[in-house]
């Protein structure tokens, strides 16, 4: 039997069609041929044909009640789609692979498949990449594996920052903090809260940063942490309109221990005019009552 992948495919296709001479479909033989053909096409860098062969091999494994192998072939088809720059198929195939792993009751590989898809799409379709990262997190959390989702949350936040979607980046960091809280990973939790506050400040949304800080301070462990104190100092420096102080706190070791992406934006603070904040703060403090009357 020659190993010309074109011939293997046509032989396999014949085995999967009923005719006067063939009364039953031989999925086992056909799937083996599709697998051989897919690898042959891949070696020849014939990615479109390899992709189709992997799809057929995946379907064959499903017909043979082997969702695990079907998922593996779907991932290979996705790799071929990436070579072709077909981002929609990359997302579809990795999502399908994820469903197949889920059918095997395997949350970790199901999440990993979506994570791989997200990484493959970061440059070509970053908005889809963040969706896949978020779906990957959800699978792990449903399975009680919150700890395994931390890196995926960080990746999602990184892509949101690249897209300049600051609100979304901060929201994802808060989700990371909540996941960390569930597994008592206090350090990760506090780092995520401080990171979210820094993201709001980078977007020059002082009100949102302040609101976020006040919400986080409801959490005892944050209030008493280095990260909590650092956030407090940062917001005081903003309220005072003190650019030097903002820069000093942004360079502190507490900030240097955050994720690389967050350190990078913290180093650029303040991103807007902070003297206006000082004037606003003074306006807010002009109480109709004179301070001296309160003594």
Short mmCIF file of C-alpha atoms in Angstrom, two decimals:
data_model
loop_
_atom_site.label_atom_id
_atom_site.label_comp_id
_atom_site.label_asym_id
_atom_site.label_seq_id
_atom_site.Cartn_x
_atom_site.Cartn_y
_atom_site.Cartn_z
CA UNK A 1 0.00 0.00 0.00
CA UNK A 2 1.63 3.29 -1.09
CA UNK A 3 1.60 6.08 1.42
CA UNK A 4 0.47 8.78 -1.01
CA UNK A 5 -1.90 10.75 1.24
CA UNK A 6 -4.28 11.53 -1.68
CA UNK A 7 -4.75 7.80 -2.28
CA UNK A 8 -5.19 7.10 1.42
CA UNK A 9 -7.95 9.72 1.60
CA UNK A 10 -9.86 8.39 -1.39
CA UNK A 11 -9.59 4.85 -0.03
CA UNK A 12 -10.83 6.00 3.38
CA UNK A 13 -13.68 8.02 1.83
CA UNK A 14 -14.84 4.87 -0.02
CA UNK A 15 -14.89 2.93 3.25
CA UNK A 16 -17.22 5.52 4.81
CA UNK A 17 -19.83 5.42 2.04
CA UNK A 18 -22.46 2.74 1.63
CA UNK A 19 -22.96 1.28 -1.84
CA UNK A 20 -24.33 -1.84 -3.56
CA UNK A 21 -21.10 -3.62 -2.72
CA UNK A 22 -20.55 -2.15 0.74
CA UNK A 23 -23.35 -2.69 3.24
CA UNK A 24 -21.61 -1.44 6.36
CA UNK A 25 -19.19 1.37 7.07
CA UNK A 26 -15.75 0.37 8.27
CA UNK A 27 -14.90 3.32 10.51
CA UNK A 28 -11.92 1.55 12.07
CA UNK A 29 -9.99 1.09 8.82
CA UNK A 30 -11.11 4.45 7.44
CA UNK A 31 -10.00 6.34 10.55
CA UNK A 32 -6.55 4.71 10.44
CA UNK A 33 -6.21 5.81 6.81
CA UNK A 34 -7.38 9.38 7.58
CA UNK A 35 -4.78 9.55 10.37
CA UNK A 36 -1.99 8.40 8.04
CA UNK A 37 -3.10 10.82 5.34
CA UNK A 38 -3.30 13.72 7.79
CA UNK A 39 0.28 13.12 8.95
CA UNK A 40 1.44 12.76 5.33
CA UNK A 41 -0.15 16.06 4.33
CA UNK A 42 1.22 17.75 7.42
CA UNK A 43 4.77 16.62 6.60
CA UNK A 44 4.31 17.90 3.04
CA UNK A 45 3.13 21.23 4.57
CA UNK A 46 -0.13 20.77 2.70
CA UNK A 47 -2.03 22.36 5.59
CA UNK A 48 -5.50 22.72 4.04
CA UNK A 49 -5.62 19.02 3.16
CA UNK A 50 -4.05 18.01 6.46
CA UNK A 51 -6.69 20.03 8.29
CA UNK A 52 -9.53 18.27 6.43
CA UNK A 53 -7.96 14.85 7.03
CA UNK A 54 -7.62 15.54 10.77
CA UNK A 55 -11.28 16.63 10.85
CA UNK A 56 -12.28 13.34 9.21
CA UNK A 57 -10.03 11.36 11.57
CA UNK A 58 -11.69 13.14 14.49
CA UNK A 59 -15.15 12.28 13.20
CA UNK A 60 -13.99 8.67 12.76
CA UNK A 61 -12.81 8.44 16.36
CA UNK A 62 -16.16 9.82 17.50
CA UNK A 63 -17.94 7.12 15.48
CA UNK A 64 -15.66 4.60 17.22
CA UNK A 65 -16.76 6.06 20.61
CA UNK A 66 -13.33 7.42 21.40
CA UNK A 67 -13.87 11.11 22.26
CA UNK A 68 -10.33 11.40 23.68
CA UNK A 69 -8.67 10.55 20.35
CA UNK A 70 -11.29 12.61 18.51
CA UNK A 71 -10.32 15.62 20.66
CA UNK A 72 -6.61 15.10 19.92
CA UNK A 73 -7.30 15.15 16.17
CA UNK A 74 -9.45 18.28 16.56
CA UNK A 75 -6.49 19.99 18.23
CA UNK A 76 -4.29 18.94 15.29
CA UNK A 77 -6.88 20.34 12.86
CA UNK A 78 -6.78 23.60 14.85
CA UNK A 79 -2.98 23.72 14.52
CA UNK A 80 -3.36 23.40 10.75
CA UNK A 81 -6.01 26.14 10.71
CA UNK A 82 -3.55 28.38 12.58
CA UNK A 83 -0.89 27.72 9.92
CA UNK A 84 -3.49 28.87 7.36
CA UNK A 85 -4.38 31.97 9.39
CA UNK A 86 -8.01 30.86 9.58
CA UNK A 87 -8.81 32.30 13.00
CA UNK A 88 -12.49 31.39 13.04
CA UNK A 89 -11.67 27.70 12.52
CA UNK A 90 -8.89 27.84 15.12
CA UNK A 91 -11.48 28.95 17.69
CA UNK A 92 -14.15 26.49 16.49
CA UNK A 93 -11.80 23.48 16.47
CA UNK A 94 -10.30 24.16 19.90
CA UNK A 95 -13.80 24.67 21.32
CA UNK A 96 -14.87 21.37 19.77
CA UNK A 97 -11.79 19.63 21.20
CA UNK A 98 -12.70 21.08 24.58
CA UNK A 99 -16.25 19.67 24.35
CA UNK A 100 -14.86 16.25 23.45
CA UNK A 101 -12.50 16.26 26.46
CA UNK A 102 -15.47 17.29 28.59
CA UNK A 103 -17.35 14.23 27.30
CA UNK A 104 -14.50 12.16 28.78
CA UNK A 105 -15.10 13.99 32.07
CA UNK A 106 -11.66 15.61 31.89
CA UNK A 107 -11.86 19.26 32.93
CA UNK A 108 -8.12 19.97 32.83
CA UNK A 109 -7.51 18.96 29.17
CA UNK A 110 -10.84 20.63 28.24
CA UNK A 111 -9.59 23.88 29.74
CA UNK A 112 -6.09 23.41 28.29
CA UNK A 113 -7.52 23.12 24.78
CA UNK A 114 -9.25 26.50 25.15
CA UNK A 115 -6.06 27.98 26.61
CA UNK A 116 -4.08 26.74 23.60
CA UNK A 117 -6.72 28.23 21.32
CA UNK A 118 -6.50 31.56 23.12
CA UNK A 119 -2.71 31.64 22.82
CA UNK A 120 -2.92 30.79 19.11
CA UNK A 121 -5.36 33.70 18.61
CA UNK A 122 -3.67 36.39 20.71
CA UNK A 123 -2.20 38.17 17.69
CA UNK A 124 -4.71 37.25 14.99
CA UNK A 125 -7.97 37.64 16.91
CA UNK A 126 -7.26 38.95 20.44
CA UNK A 127 -10.93 39.67 21.18
CA UNK A 128 -11.73 35.97 20.61
CA UNK A 129 -8.62 34.97 22.59
CA UNK A 130 -9.93 36.65 25.76
CA UNK A 131 -13.27 34.86 25.36
CA UNK A 132 -11.47 31.52 25.17
CA UNK A 133 -9.34 32.35 28.22
CA UNK A 134 -12.50 33.22 30.14
CA UNK A 135 -14.26 30.00 29.04
CA UNK A 136 -11.17 28.01 30.06
CA UNK A 137 -11.34 29.57 33.55
CA UNK A 138 -15.04 28.76 33.86
CA UNK A 139 -14.42 25.05 33.11
CA UNK A 140 -11.78 24.80 35.86
CA UNK A 141 -13.91 26.66 38.40
CA UNK A 142 -16.91 24.43 37.76
CA UNK A 143 -14.60 21.51 38.46
CA UNK A 144 -13.35 23.10 41.71
CA UNK A 145 -9.88 23.66 40.27
CA UNK A 146 -9.79 27.43 40.85
CA UNK A 147 -6.07 27.38 41.59
CA UNK A 148 -5.35 26.10 38.06
CA UNK A 149 -7.18 29.09 36.55
CA UNK A 150 -4.91 31.81 37.97
CA UNK A 151 -2.53 31.93 34.99
CA UNK A 152 -5.41 31.96 32.51
CA UNK A 153 -6.92 34.99 34.27
CA UNK A 154 -3.55 36.74 34.12
CA UNK A 155 -3.26 35.95 30.41
CA UNK A 156 -6.74 37.33 29.78
CA UNK A 157 -5.91 40.53 31.69
CA UNK A 158 -2.72 40.89 29.65
CA UNK A 159 -4.62 40.67 26.34
CA UNK A 160 -7.29 43.11 27.55
CA UNK A 161 -4.54 45.59 28.43
CA UNK A 162 -3.05 45.14 24.97
CA UNK A 163 -6.50 45.92 23.53
CA UNK A 164 -6.70 48.96 25.85
CA UNK A 165 -9.89 47.54 27.38
CA UNK A 166 -9.04 48.68 30.89
CA UNK A 167 -12.45 48.11 32.48
CA UNK A 168 -12.39 44.48 31.25
CA UNK A 169 -8.80 43.99 32.42
CA UNK A 170 -9.67 45.22 35.91
CA UNK A 171 -12.81 43.06 36.04
CA UNK A 172 -10.81 39.95 35.11
CA UNK A 173 -8.26 40.75 37.84
CA UNK A 174 -11.10 41.00 40.37
CA UNK A 175 -12.32 37.58 39.15
CA UNK A 176 -8.80 36.26 39.76
CA UNK A 177 -8.91 37.70 43.27
CA UNK A 178 -12.23 35.93 43.96
CA UNK A 179 -10.88 32.63 42.63
CA UNK A 180 -7.81 33.08 44.87
CA UNK A 181 -10.06 33.79 47.83
CA UNK A 182 -11.89 30.48 47.26
CA UNK A 183 -8.64 28.56 47.64
CA UNK A 184 -7.28 30.79 50.43
CA UNK A 185 -4.43 31.96 48.20
CA UNK A 186 -4.22 35.24 50.10
CA UNK A 187 -1.05 36.50 48.42
CA UNK A 188 -2.44 36.05 44.89
CA UNK A 189 -5.70 37.62 46.00
CA UNK A 190 -4.06 40.79 47.34
CA UNK A 191 -1.78 41.10 44.30
CA UNK A 192 -4.80 40.85 41.99
CA UNK A 193 -6.69 43.59 43.90
CA UNK A 194 -3.71 45.96 43.78
CA UNK A 195 -3.27 45.16 40.07
CA UNK A 196 -6.90 46.06 39.35
CA UNK A 197 -6.50 49.41 41.14
CA UNK A 198 -3.33 50.14 39.15
CA UNK A 199 -5.20 49.36 35.90
CA UNK A 200 -7.91 51.93 36.77
CA UNK A 201 -5.26 54.52 37.62
CA UNK A 202 -3.47 53.78 34.35
CA UNK A 203 -6.77 54.46 32.55
CA UNK A 204 -6.79 57.69 34.60
CA UNK A 205 -10.12 56.76 36.16
CA UNK A 206 -9.48 57.90 39.72
CA UNK A 207 -13.12 57.54 40.82
CA UNK A 208 -13.21 53.88 39.70
CA UNK A 209 -9.83 53.20 41.32
CA UNK A 210 -11.09 54.67 44.57
CA UNK A 211 -14.32 52.68 44.43
CA UNK A 212 -12.35 49.52 43.71
CA UNK A 213 -10.01 50.26 46.64
CA UNK A 214 -12.94 50.82 49.00
CA UNK A 215 -14.56 47.55 47.88
CA UNK A 216 -11.29 45.66 48.34
CA UNK A 217 -10.81 47.13 51.80
CA UNK A 218 -13.99 45.33 52.89
CA UNK A 219 -11.73 42.27 52.69
CA UNK A 220 -9.77 42.06 55.91
CA UNK A 221 -6.74 40.29 54.44
CA UNK A 222 -6.30 43.02 51.81
CA UNK A 223 -6.65 45.82 54.32
CA UNK A 224 -3.78 44.41 56.39
CA UNK A 225 -1.53 43.42 53.49
CA UNK A 226 1.48 45.12 51.89
CA UNK A 227 -0.61 45.37 48.72
CA UNK A 228 -3.45 47.09 50.60
CA UNK A 229 -1.08 49.59 52.19
CA UNK A 230 0.57 50.22 48.83
CA UNK A 231 -2.81 50.90 47.18
CA UNK A 232 -3.69 53.29 50.02
CA UNK A 233 -0.44 55.21 49.58
CA UNK A 234 -0.94 55.37 45.83
CA UNK A 235 -4.45 56.78 46.12
CA UNK A 236 -3.33 59.33 48.78
CA UNK A 237 -0.58 60.49 46.45
CA UNK A 238 -3.18 60.91 43.69
CA UNK A 239 -5.56 62.77 46.00
CA UNK A 240 -2.69 65.11 46.95
CA UNK A 241 -1.83 65.58 43.27
CA UNK A 242 1.74 64.61 44.22
CA UNK A 243 3.43 63.33 41.03
CA UNK A 244 6.73 62.52 42.76
CA UNK A 245 5.00 60.47 45.42
CA UNK A 246 2.94 58.59 42.80
CA UNK A 247 6.19 57.71 40.99
CA UNK A 248 7.86 56.65 44.24
CA UNK A 249 5.05 54.28 45.24
CA UNK A 250 4.83 52.89 41.68
CA UNK A 251 8.52 51.93 41.89
CA UNK A 252 8.14 50.24 45.31
CA UNK A 253 9.03 46.58 45.84
CA UNK A 254 5.37 45.69 46.42
CA UNK A 255 4.61 46.81 42.86
CA UNK A 256 7.78 45.16 41.51
CA UNK A 257 6.42 41.81 42.75
CA UNK A 258 3.31 42.04 40.59
CA UNK A 259 2.97 40.56 37.10
CA UNK A 260 5.28 41.94 34.45
CA UNK A 261 2.41 43.55 32.49
CA UNK A 262 1.21 45.42 35.58
CA UNK A 263 4.72 46.57 36.55
CA UNK A 264 5.05 48.01 33.04
CA UNK A 265 1.92 50.16 33.31
CA UNK A 266 2.61 51.13 36.95
CA UNK A 267 5.96 52.60 35.83
CA UNK A 268 4.04 54.98 33.55
CA UNK A 269 1.87 56.45 36.30
CA UNK A 270 0.49 59.09 36.46
CA UNK A 271 -0.92 59.00 32.93
CA UNK A 272 -2.86 62.26 33.20
CA UNK A 273 -3.04 65.54 35.07
CA UNK A 274 -3.34 64.90 38.81
CA UNK A 275 -3.43 68.54 39.94
CA UNK A 276 -7.12 68.59 38.92
CA UNK A 277 -7.77 65.76 41.40
CA UNK A 278 -6.27 67.83 44.20
CA UNK A 279 -8.60 70.75 43.43
CA UNK A 280 -11.60 68.39 43.36
CA UNK A 281 -10.58 66.91 46.68
CA UNK A 282 -10.37 70.39 48.18
CA UNK A 283 -13.82 71.25 46.80
CA UNK A 284 -15.26 68.11 48.35
CA UNK A 285 -13.78 69.07 51.70
CA UNK A 286 -15.22 72.58 51.76
CA UNK A 287 -17.90 71.81 54.26
CA UNK A 288 -20.54 74.44 54.95
CA UNK A 289 -19.54 74.03 58.62
CA UNK A 290 -16.32 75.71 59.60
CA UNK A 291 -13.76 73.23 60.93
CA UNK A 292 -13.37 75.30 64.13
CA UNK A 293 -17.04 74.95 64.99
CA UNK A 294 -16.52 71.21 65.48
CA UNK A 295 -14.07 71.54 68.37
#
